[in-house]
Amino acid sequence: MQPEPLVPGPPPPPLTRLSAADERWRALVRAFAEKEIRPLSAEMDRTGTLDPGLRQELFASGLTSIAIPPEYGGLGGSLFQVVLAIEEIARVDAGVAVAVDVHNALVVATILRSAGGDQRRRYLPLLASAKLGAFAISEEQAGSDAFALRTTAHSEPGAFVLNGRKRWTSNAAQADVFLAFATDPEGRGISAFLVDRDTPGLSVVHRTEQLGVRAASTADLVLCDVRVRAGQCLGGVGGGRTLAAEALDVGRLGIAAQLVGLAQGALEQATEYARTREQFGQRIAGYQGVQFTLARMRVDIEAARVLLYNATRIFEEGANRLEQARQAAMAKYLAAEAAERTASSAVEILGGNGYTRDYPVERIYRDAKAGKIYEGTSNMLLRTIAATLTGEGS
């Protein structure tokens, strides 16, 4: 082997070194989260609802239209900027971050990727300015097995009639537009439909009293002879399986961002407490046991953040579907592990105070657990990663 002389090029920037535009965006979202979200977090957690005034502020600030093109009333941002926004919001409140994630990364992103011109013109301006989106795929028997759907879509001339019940639908309690999935009893597969909340036969019931991320307002969606126009079918008849798989991959990046932000918030709370709390005549930050715990928390967060940012860049570059699925699964898996460990450590550093609702780490700890469950349990993500390596399973 006769190697050519090496000619070093300029070093690429570190993945966590943001451009000036991205840094400004991060700072804007952080300031918004501190001013508008933090004062409301405890009450939203208590009531399990997204504050109505905050909802309006989310629209006014552009946080519901990050990637929507300017011609439809949006900011025209990137997927990476969506991820940054979710991360910064979750640093303060993971429930609000889930609401923003579902709207941007699942509903809006799917419309941008799969909708025709009429659908874009009808829905994107509404989703940018006033209408909150929800992604309705889960059912009683369709959780990890997401496509075991019983909701049906009977075709009629120029229309479809939907019947069924969707469960665990984040944003459902306050959503105005649902991206709902149903199976064709005539054997044409799964299709996706954009369904307006005021459509006759649609009702939102049974708000779920869940452990954490409570501001996301999870509820059931009931469809009883809901008639939608053929033009509300997104991605074509029978195209719902592919559309959902692509959407959930992007959604997993959003959830990974939520978990990284949540973990960052836990670290900040624990660090501040350790700097001020005194025991045995000194601040607990001086004890090696606390120092090492904080250090491990920082390592977990940094590793998860780097993998998340790299996965997002790979999506933006246009990698093939197999690589996107693997990267999204790895990013969410690692972020979920890091968030749970970090939140637990934060509670322990605060001791008895961490176990009370007087401090936010109690809520952060409850919020963190969802990361191993929704949009792919950790075991399902490992299955996906393994399948991309071995070709066995899916």
Tab-separated table of N, CA and C in Angstrom, residues 223-357:
chain	number	residue	atom	x	y	z
A	223	LEU	N	-64.797	8.019	16.957
A	223	LEU	CA	-65.277	8.297	15.604
A	223	LEU	C	-66.514	7.447	15.347
A	224	CYS	N	-67.645	8.094	15.240
A	224	CYS	CA	-68.916	7.382	15.040
A	224	CYS	C	-69.566	7.889	13.760
A	225	ASP	N	-69.423	7.109	12.696
A	225	ASP	CA	-69.951	7.501	11.385
A	225	ASP	C	-69.462	8.892	10.982
A	226	VAL	N	-68.171	9.110	11.161
A	226	VAL	CA	-67.561	10.390	10.800
A	226	VAL	C	-67.294	10.395	9.297
A	227	ARG	N	-67.938	11.311	8.589
A	227	ARG	CA	-67.841	11.356	7.135
A	227	ARG	C	-66.839	12.440	6.733
A	228	VAL	N	-65.814	12.023	5.989
A	228	VAL	CA	-64.803	12.964	5.512
A	228	VAL	C	-64.712	12.880	3.992
A	229	ARG	N	-64.339	13.985	3.387
A	229	ARG	CA	-64.198	14.015	1.930
A	229	ARG	C	-62.989	13.189	1.495
A	230	ALA	N	-63.029	12.703	0.279
A	230	ALA	CA	-61.901	11.932	-0.255
A	230	ALA	C	-60.628	12.767	-0.228
A	231	GLY	N	-60.758	14.083	-0.378
A	231	GLY	CA	-59.599	14.964	-0.359
A	231	GLY	C	-58.945	15.102	0.994
A	232	GLN	N	-59.553	14.526	2.034
A	232	GLN	CA	-58.944	14.545	3.362
A	232	GLN	C	-58.115	13.306	3.644
A	233	CYS	N	-58.034	12.403	2.673
A	233	CYS	CA	-57.144	11.246	2.786
A	233	CYS	C	-55.732	11.698	2.449
A	234	LEU	N	-54.817	11.511	3.361
A	234	LEU	CA	-53.443	11.986	3.211
A	234	LEU	C	-52.539	10.837	2.790
A	235	GLY	N	-51.818	11.019	1.701
A	235	GLY	CA	-50.885	9.995	1.259
A	235	GLY	C	-51.494	8.894	0.420
A	236	GLY	N	-52.770	9.026	0.057
A	236	GLY	CA	-53.405	8.049	-0.809
A	236	GLY	C	-53.996	6.881	-0.042
A	237	VAL	N	-55.008	6.258	-0.633
A	237	VAL	CA	-55.641	5.096	-0.022
A	237	VAL	C	-54.619	3.973	0.103
A	238	GLY	N	-54.508	3.410	1.290
A	238	GLY	CA	-53.555	2.333	1.539
A	238	GLY	C	-52.146	2.806	1.829
A	239	GLY	N	-51.924	4.113	1.831
A	239	GLY	CA	-50.571	4.627	2.083
A	239	GLY	C	-50.280	4.946	3.526
A	240	GLY	N	-51.200	4.606	4.422
A	240	GLY	CA	-51.063	5.012	5.804
A	240	GLY	C	-49.941	4.335	6.564
A	241	ARG	N	-49.631	3.090	6.219
A	241	ARG	CA	-48.583	2.382	6.956
A	241	ARG	C	-47.220	3.055	6.745
A	242	THR	N	-46.892	3.337	5.497
A	242	THR	CA	-45.622	4.010	5.223
A	242	THR	C	-45.603	5.411	5.812
A	243	LEU	N	-46.718	6.117	5.658
A	243	LEU	CA	-46.816	7.475	6.177
A	243	LEU	C	-46.619	7.491	7.688
A	244	ALA	N	-47.242	6.545	8.394
A	244	ALA	CA	-47.116	6.494	9.847
A	244	ALA	C	-45.697	6.136	10.272
A	245	ALA	N	-45.076	5.181	9.575
A	245	ALA	CA	-43.715	4.789	9.933
A	245	ALA	C	-42.754	5.960	9.784
A	246	GLU	N	-42.889	6.718	8.697
A	246	GLU	CA	-42.032	7.883	8.493
A	246	GLU	C	-42.298	8.944	9.554
A	247	ALA	N	-43.566	9.143	9.873
A	247	ALA	CA	-43.925	10.142	10.881
A	247	ALA	C	-43.372	9.769	12.245
A	248	LEU	N	-43.477	8.504	12.614
A	248	LEU	CA	-43.027	8.082	13.930
A	248	LEU	C	-41.508	8.164	14.056
A	249	ASP	N	-40.783	7.972	12.969
A	249	ASP	CA	-39.331	8.152	13.027
A	249	ASP	C	-38.980	9.600	13.365
A	250	VAL	N	-39.629	10.537	12.686
A	250	VAL	CA	-39.389	11.955	13.001
A	250	VAL	C	-39.873	12.254	14.414
A	251	GLY	N	-41.018	11.683	14.784
A	251	GLY	CA	-41.539	11.882	16.128
A	251	GLY	C	-40.588	11.389	17.200
A	252	ARG	N	-39.856	10.318	16.920
A	252	ARG	CA	-38.893	9.813	17.901
A	252	ARG	C	-37.742	10.777	18.107
A	253	LEU	N	-37.359	11.483	17.055
A	253	LEU	CA	-36.365	12.540	17.251
A	253	LEU	C	-36.921	13.606	18.185
A	254	GLY	N	-38.197	13.950	17.997
A	254	GLY	CA	-38.821	14.938	18.867
A	254	GLY	C	-38.873	14.483	20.311
A	255	ILE	N	-39.219	13.213	20.533
A	255	ILE	CA	-39.261	12.701	21.894
A	255	ILE	C	-37.858	12.639	22.483
A	256	ALA	N	-36.869	12.264	21.680
A	256	ALA	CA	-35.493	12.278	22.171
A	256	ALA	C	-35.084	13.683	22.590
A	257	ALA	N	-35.488	14.683	21.810
A	257	ALA	CA	-35.198	16.074	22.171
A	257	ALA	C	-35.879	16.441	23.478
A	258	GLN	N	-37.123	16.004	23.637
A	258	GLN	CA	-37.847	16.269	24.880
A	258	GLN	C	-37.102	15.662	26.061
A	259	LEU	N	-36.587	14.451	25.912
A	259	LEU	CA	-35.914	13.762	27.014
A	259	LEU	C	-34.561	14.383	27.327
A	260	VAL	N	-33.850	14.826	26.291
A	260	VAL	CA	-32.576	15.517	26.529
A	260	VAL	C	-32.821	16.831	27.276
A	261	GLY	N	-33.834	17.572	26.848
A	261	GLY	CA	-34.156	18.819	27.535
A	261	GLY	C	-34.600	18.590	28.970
A	262	LEU	N	-35.436	17.580	29.170
A	262	LEU	CA	-35.886	17.227	30.517
A	262	LEU	C	-34.683	16.908	31.408
A	263	ALA	N	-33.760	16.102	30.895
A	263	ALA	CA	-32.574	15.738	31.675
A	263	ALA	C	-31.724	16.968	31.995
A	264	GLN	N	-31.603	17.871	31.029
A	264	GLN	CA	-30.859	19.097	31.271
A	264	GLN	C	-31.502	19.906	32.398
A	265	GLY	N	-32.814	19.992	32.392
A	265	GLY	CA	-33.512	20.689	33.466
A	265	GLY	C	-33.276	20.041	34.817
A	266	ALA	N	-33.268	18.702	34.857
A	266	ALA	CA	-33.009	17.989	36.108
A	266	ALA	C	-31.604	18.274	36.618
A	267	LEU	N	-30.630	18.257	35.718
A	267	LEU	CA	-29.251	18.554	36.116
A	267	LEU	C	-29.126	19.968	36.679
A	268	GLU	N	-29.759	20.916	36.037
A	268	GLU	CA	-29.675	22.300	36.504
A	268	GLU	C	-30.311	22.453	37.877
A	269	GLN	N	-31.452	21.811	38.097
A	269	GLN	CA	-32.103	21.885	39.396
A	269	GLN	C	-31.228	21.251	40.480
A	270	ALA	N	-30.653	20.088	40.159
A	270	ALA	CA	-29.821	19.391	41.147
A	270	ALA	C	-28.537	20.162	41.444
A	271	THR	N	-27.936	20.746	40.424
A	271	THR	CA	-26.695	21.500	40.615
A	271	THR	C	-26.941	22.737	41.474
A	272	GLU	N	-28.002	23.461	41.172
A	272	GLU	CA	-28.316	24.655	41.955
A	272	GLU	C	-28.594	24.304	43.412
A	273	TYR	N	-29.317	23.226	43.623
A	273	TYR	CA	-29.617	22.798	44.993
A	273	TYR	C	-28.326	22.416	45.732
A	274	ALA	N	-27.445	21.671	45.047
A	274	ALA	CA	-26.198	21.233	45.686
A	274	ALA	C	-25.307	22.416	46.046
A	275	ARG	N	-25.384	23.485	45.303
A	275	ARG	CA	-24.559	24.667	45.586
A	275	ARG	C	-25.053	25.456	46.791
A	276	THR	N	-26.320	25.277	47.142
A	276	THR	CA	-26.895	26.085	48.220
A	276	THR	C	-27.237	25.280	49.473
A	277	ARG	N	-27.503	24.007	49.340
A	277	ARG	CA	-27.900	23.169	50.469
A	277	ARG	C	-26.688	22.839	51.331
A	278	GLU	N	-26.792	23.061	52.635
A	278	GLU	CA	-25.701	22.765	53.557
A	278	GLU	C	-26.077	21.632	54.492
A	279	GLN	N	-25.129	20.728	54.699
A	279	GLN	CA	-25.256	19.654	55.670
A	279	GLN	C	-23.894	19.432	56.317
A	280	PHE	N	-23.904	19.202	57.614
A	280	PHE	CA	-22.671	18.979	58.371
A	280	PHE	C	-21.671	20.121	58.167
A	281	GLY	N	-22.213	21.317	58.066
A	281	GLY	CA	-21.356	22.489	58.037
A	281	GLY	C	-20.777	22.867	56.701
A	282	GLN	N	-21.192	22.213	55.595
A	282	GLN	CA	-20.708	22.610	54.276
A	282	GLN	C	-21.755	22.320	53.211
A	283	ARG	N	-21.600	23.005	52.074
A	283	ARG	CA	-22.516	22.764	50.968
A	283	ARG	C	-22.349	21.340	50.455
A	284	ILE	N	-23.449	20.697	50.082
A	284	ILE	CA	-23.353	19.298	49.660
A	284	ILE	C	-22.624	19.158	48.331
A	285	ALA	N	-22.485	20.261	47.577
A	285	ALA	CA	-21.697	20.197	46.343
A	285	ALA	C	-20.234	19.884	46.621
A	286	GLY	N	-19.798	20.036	47.860
A	286	GLY	CA	-18.415	19.719	48.211
A	286	GLY	C	-18.169	18.254	48.483
A	287	TYR	N	-19.226	17.458	48.579
A	287	TYR	CA	-19.061	16.036	48.848
A	287	TYR	C	-18.860	15.263	47.546
A	288	GLN	N	-17.887	14.359	47.577
A	288	GLN	CA	-17.535	13.617	46.360
A	288	GLN	C	-18.710	12.802	45.820
A	289	GLY	N	-19.530	12.259	46.717
A	289	GLY	CA	-20.671	11.470	46.265
A	289	GLY	C	-21.624	12.291	45.417
A	290	VAL	N	-21.845	13.537	45.797
A	290	VAL	CA	-22.708	14.413	45.011
A	290	VAL	C	-21.999	14.856	43.738
A	291	GLN	N	-20.724	15.185	43.834
A	291	GLN	CA	-19.972	15.616	42.653
A	291	GLN	C	-19.972	14.543	41.565
A	292	PHE	N	-19.715	13.310	41.964
A	292	PHE	CA	-19.650	12.229	40.976
A	292	PHE	C	-21.023	11.972	40.357
A	293	THR	N	-22.072	12.104	41.147
A	293	THR	CA	-23.419	11.919	40.612
A	293	THR	C	-23.731	12.987	39.570
A	294	LEU	N	-23.403	14.238	39.887
A	294	LEU	CA	-23.614	15.317	38.920
A	294	LEU	C	-22.792	15.090	37.658
A	295	ALA	N	-21.559	14.613	37.817
A	295	ALA	CA	-20.703	14.365	36.662
A	295	ALA	C	-21.284	13.285	35.759
A	296	ARG	N	-21.804	12.211	36.360
A	296	ARG	CA	-22.413	11.145	35.552
A	296	ARG	C	-23.651	11.658	34.831
A	297	MET	N	-24.410	12.501	35.494
A	297	MET	CA	-25.591	13.089	34.853
A	297	MET	C	-25.180	13.885	33.619
A	298	ARG	N	-24.133	14.684	33.736
A	298	ARG	CA	-23.673	15.494	32.602
A	298	ARG	C	-23.195	14.612	31.452
A	299	VAL	N	-22.498	13.537	31.764
A	299	VAL	CA	-22.024	12.623	30.717
A	299	VAL	C	-23.202	12.002	29.981
A	300	ASP	N	-24.193	11.530	30.720
A	300	ASP	CA	-25.385	10.935	30.098
A	300	ASP	C	-26.061	11.924	29.148
A	301	ILE	N	-26.228	13.156	29.612
A	301	ILE	CA	-26.913	14.164	28.802
A	301	ILE	C	-26.117	14.491	27.554
A	302	GLU	N	-24.817	14.655	27.707
A	302	GLU	CA	-24.000	15.033	26.552
A	302	GLU	C	-23.998	13.936	25.497
A	303	ALA	N	-23.909	12.689	25.934
A	303	ALA	CA	-23.929	11.572	24.983
A	303	ALA	C	-25.253	11.524	24.237
A	304	ALA	N	-26.357	11.684	24.967
A	304	ALA	CA	-27.677	11.644	24.332
A	304	ALA	C	-27.864	12.823	23.389
A	305	ARG	N	-27.367	13.987	23.762
A	305	ARG	CA	-27.518	15.178	22.912
A	305	ARG	C	-26.724	15.021	21.608
A	306	VAL	N	-25.506	14.529	21.698
A	306	VAL	CA	-24.691	14.353	20.493
A	306	VAL	C	-25.349	13.359	19.542
A	307	LEU	N	-25.856	12.253	20.072
A	307	LEU	CA	-26.511	11.262	19.213
A	307	LEU	C	-27.778	11.848	18.588
A	308	LEU	N	-28.536	12.611	19.364
A	308	LEU	CA	-29.739	13.261	18.845
A	308	LEU	C	-29.402	14.231	17.728
A	309	TYR	N	-28.427	15.098	17.939
A	309	TYR	CA	-28.073	16.089	16.923
A	309	TYR	C	-27.545	15.409	15.664
A	310	ASN	N	-26.760	14.360	15.843
A	310	ASN	CA	-26.238	13.648	14.677
A	310	ASN	C	-27.364	12.967	13.913
A	311	ALA	N	-28.288	12.342	14.630
A	311	ALA	CA	-29.421	11.692	13.964
A	311	ALA	C	-30.250	12.706	13.197
A	312	THR	N	-30.462	13.872	13.781
A	312	THR	CA	-31.245	14.910	13.103
A	312	THR	C	-30.557	15.367	11.830
A	313	ARG	N	-29.245	15.547	11.880
A	313	ARG	CA	-28.500	15.946	10.688
A	313	ARG	C	-28.588	14.871	9.605
A	314	ILE	N	-28.575	13.611	10.020
A	314	ILE	CA	-28.695	12.516	9.051
A	314	ILE	C	-30.064	12.562	8.367
A	315	PHE	N	-31.114	12.844	9.125
A	315	PHE	CA	-32.448	13.010	8.529
A	315	PHE	C	-32.436	14.168	7.533
A	316	GLU	N	-31.860	15.288	7.923
A	316	GLU	CA	-31.850	16.460	7.047
A	316	GLU	C	-31.047	16.216	5.781
A	317	GLU	N	-30.051	15.356	5.886
A	317	GLU	CA	-29.224	15.036	4.726
A	317	GLU	C	-29.966	14.162	3.723
A	318	GLY	N	-31.035	13.495	4.186
A	318	GLY	CA	-31.821	12.664	3.288
A	318	GLY	C	-31.371	11.229	3.221
A	319	ALA	N	-30.976	10.663	4.356
A	319	ALA	CA	-30.545	9.264	4.392
A	319	ALA	C	-31.710	8.344	4.020
A	320	ASN	N	-31.372	7.098	3.666
A	320	ASN	CA	-32.430	6.154	3.306
A	320	ASN	C	-33.270	5.784	4.523
A	321	ARG	N	-34.414	5.188	4.264
A	321	ARG	CA	-35.387	4.912	5.323
A	321	ARG	C	-34.818	3.992	6.403
A	322	LEU	N	-34.013	3.018	6.014
A	322	LEU	CA	-33.440	2.100	7.000
A	322	LEU	C	-32.542	2.857	7.966
A	323	GLU	N	-31.706	3.723	7.423
A	323	GLU	CA	-30.794	4.489	8.280
A	323	GLU	C	-31.557	5.465	9.154
A	324	GLN	N	-32.599	6.073	8.617
A	324	GLN	CA	-33.409	6.984	9.429
A	324	GLN	C	-34.064	6.244	10.592
A	325	ALA	N	-34.619	5.072	10.315
A	325	ALA	CA	-35.261	4.300	11.372
A	325	ALA	C	-34.263	3.934	12.465
A	326	ARG	N	-33.068	3.512	12.053
A	326	ARG	CA	-32.044	3.138	13.042
A	326	ARG	C	-31.623	4.345	13.872
A	327	GLN	N	-31.355	5.461	13.215
A	327	GLN	CA	-30.885	6.645	13.932
A	327	GLN	C	-31.942	7.167	14.904
A	328	ALA	N	-33.196	7.200	14.473
A	328	ALA	CA	-34.266	7.673	15.354
A	328	ALA	C	-34.423	6.757	16.557
A	329	ALA	N	-34.357	5.455	16.327
A	329	ALA	CA	-34.494	4.498	17.422
A	329	ALA	C	-33.338	4.627	18.407
A	330	MET	N	-32.121	4.754	17.894
A	330	MET	CA	-30.967	4.884	18.787
A	330	MET	C	-31.035	6.176	19.593
A	331	ALA	N	-31.417	7.271	18.937
A	331	ALA	CA	-31.480	8.554	19.631
A	331	ALA	C	-32.509	8.514	20.755
A	332	LYS	N	-33.686	7.981	20.464
A	332	LYS	CA	-34.719	7.938	21.504
A	332	LYS	C	-34.351	6.954	22.602
A	333	TYR	N	-33.796	5.815	22.249
A	333	TYR	CA	-33.417	4.829	23.257
A	333	TYR	C	-32.418	5.416	24.249
A	334	LEU	N	-31.352	6.008	23.737
A	334	LEU	CA	-30.320	6.541	24.628
A	334	LEU	C	-30.852	7.715	25.446
A	335	ALA	N	-31.658	8.569	24.826
A	335	ALA	CA	-32.206	9.715	25.544
A	335	ALA	C	-33.134	9.258	26.672
A	336	ALA	N	-33.922	8.215	26.431
A	336	ALA	CA	-34.826	7.705	27.466
A	336	ALA	C	-34.044	7.147	28.649
A	337	GLU	N	-32.970	6.414	28.361
A	337	GLU	CA	-32.116	5.895	29.430
A	337	GLU	C	-31.506	7.034	30.233
A	338	ALA	N	-30.978	8.029	29.522
A	338	ALA	CA	-30.320	9.152	30.189
A	338	ALA	C	-31.309	9.955	31.023
A	339	ALA	N	-32.492	10.185	30.486
A	339	ALA	CA	-33.478	11.000	31.198
A	339	ALA	C	-33.929	10.321	32.485
A	340	GLU	N	-34.191	9.030	32.423
A	340	GLU	CA	-34.651	8.332	33.623
A	340	GLU	C	-33.573	8.331	34.703
A	341	ARG	N	-32.327	8.043	34.317
A	341	ARG	CA	-31.235	8.041	35.304
A	341	ARG	C	-31.006	9.430	35.889
A	342	THR	N	-31.027	10.421	35.016
A	342	THR	CA	-30.754	11.785	35.464
A	342	THR	C	-31.848	12.290	36.391
A	343	ALA	N	-33.085	12.062	36.036
A	343	ALA	CA	-34.193	12.507	36.876
A	343	ALA	C	-34.162	11.820	38.232
A	344	SER	N	-33.868	10.527	38.242
A	344	SER	CA	-33.783	9.795	39.498
A	344	SER	C	-32.652	10.337	40.364
A	345	SER	N	-31.517	10.608	39.754
A	345	SER	CA	-30.380	11.149	40.506
A	345	SER	C	-30.694	12.524	41.074
A	346	ALA	N	-31.434	13.331	40.313
A	346	ALA	CA	-31.798	14.666	40.794
A	346	ALA	C	-32.665	14.567	42.048
A	347	VAL	N	-33.628	13.643	42.055
A	347	VAL	CA	-34.463	13.450	43.236
A	347	VAL	C	-33.598	13.070	44.431
A	348	GLU	N	-32.636	12.188	44.207
A	348	GLU	CA	-31.790	11.730	45.309
A	348	GLU	C	-30.894	12.846	45.836
A	349	ILE	N	-30.391	13.697	44.973
A	349	ILE	CA	-29.561	14.810	45.432
A	349	ILE	C	-30.377	15.768	46.299
A	350	LEU	N	-31.628	15.987	45.937
A	350	LEU	CA	-32.485	16.853	46.751
A	350	LEU	C	-33.015	16.147	47.988
A	351	GLY	N	-32.828	14.839	48.081
A	351	GLY	CA	-33.245	14.099	49.263
A	351	GLY	C	-34.746	14.179	49.481
A	352	GLY	N	-35.149	14.422	50.732
A	352	GLY	CA	-36.567	14.508	51.052
A	352	GLY	C	-37.273	15.598	50.279
A	353	ASN	N	-36.585	16.720	50.045
A	353	ASN	CA	-37.193	17.798	49.273
A	353	ASN	C	-37.507	17.355	47.844
A	354	GLY	N	-36.670	16.502	47.292
A	354	GLY	CA	-36.886	16.032	45.931
A	354	GLY	C	-38.097	15.152	45.790
A	355	TYR	N	-38.588	14.634	46.912
A	355	TYR	CA	-39.746	13.745	46.898
A	355	TYR	C	-41.048	14.497	47.090
A	356	THR	N	-40.963	15.816	47.165
A	356	THR	CA	-42.158	16.632	47.382
A	356	THR	C	-42.453	17.475	46.156
A	357	ARG	N	-43.678	17.971	46.082
A	357	ARG	CA	-44.071	18.818	44.964
A	357	ARG	C	-43.637	20.268	45.160
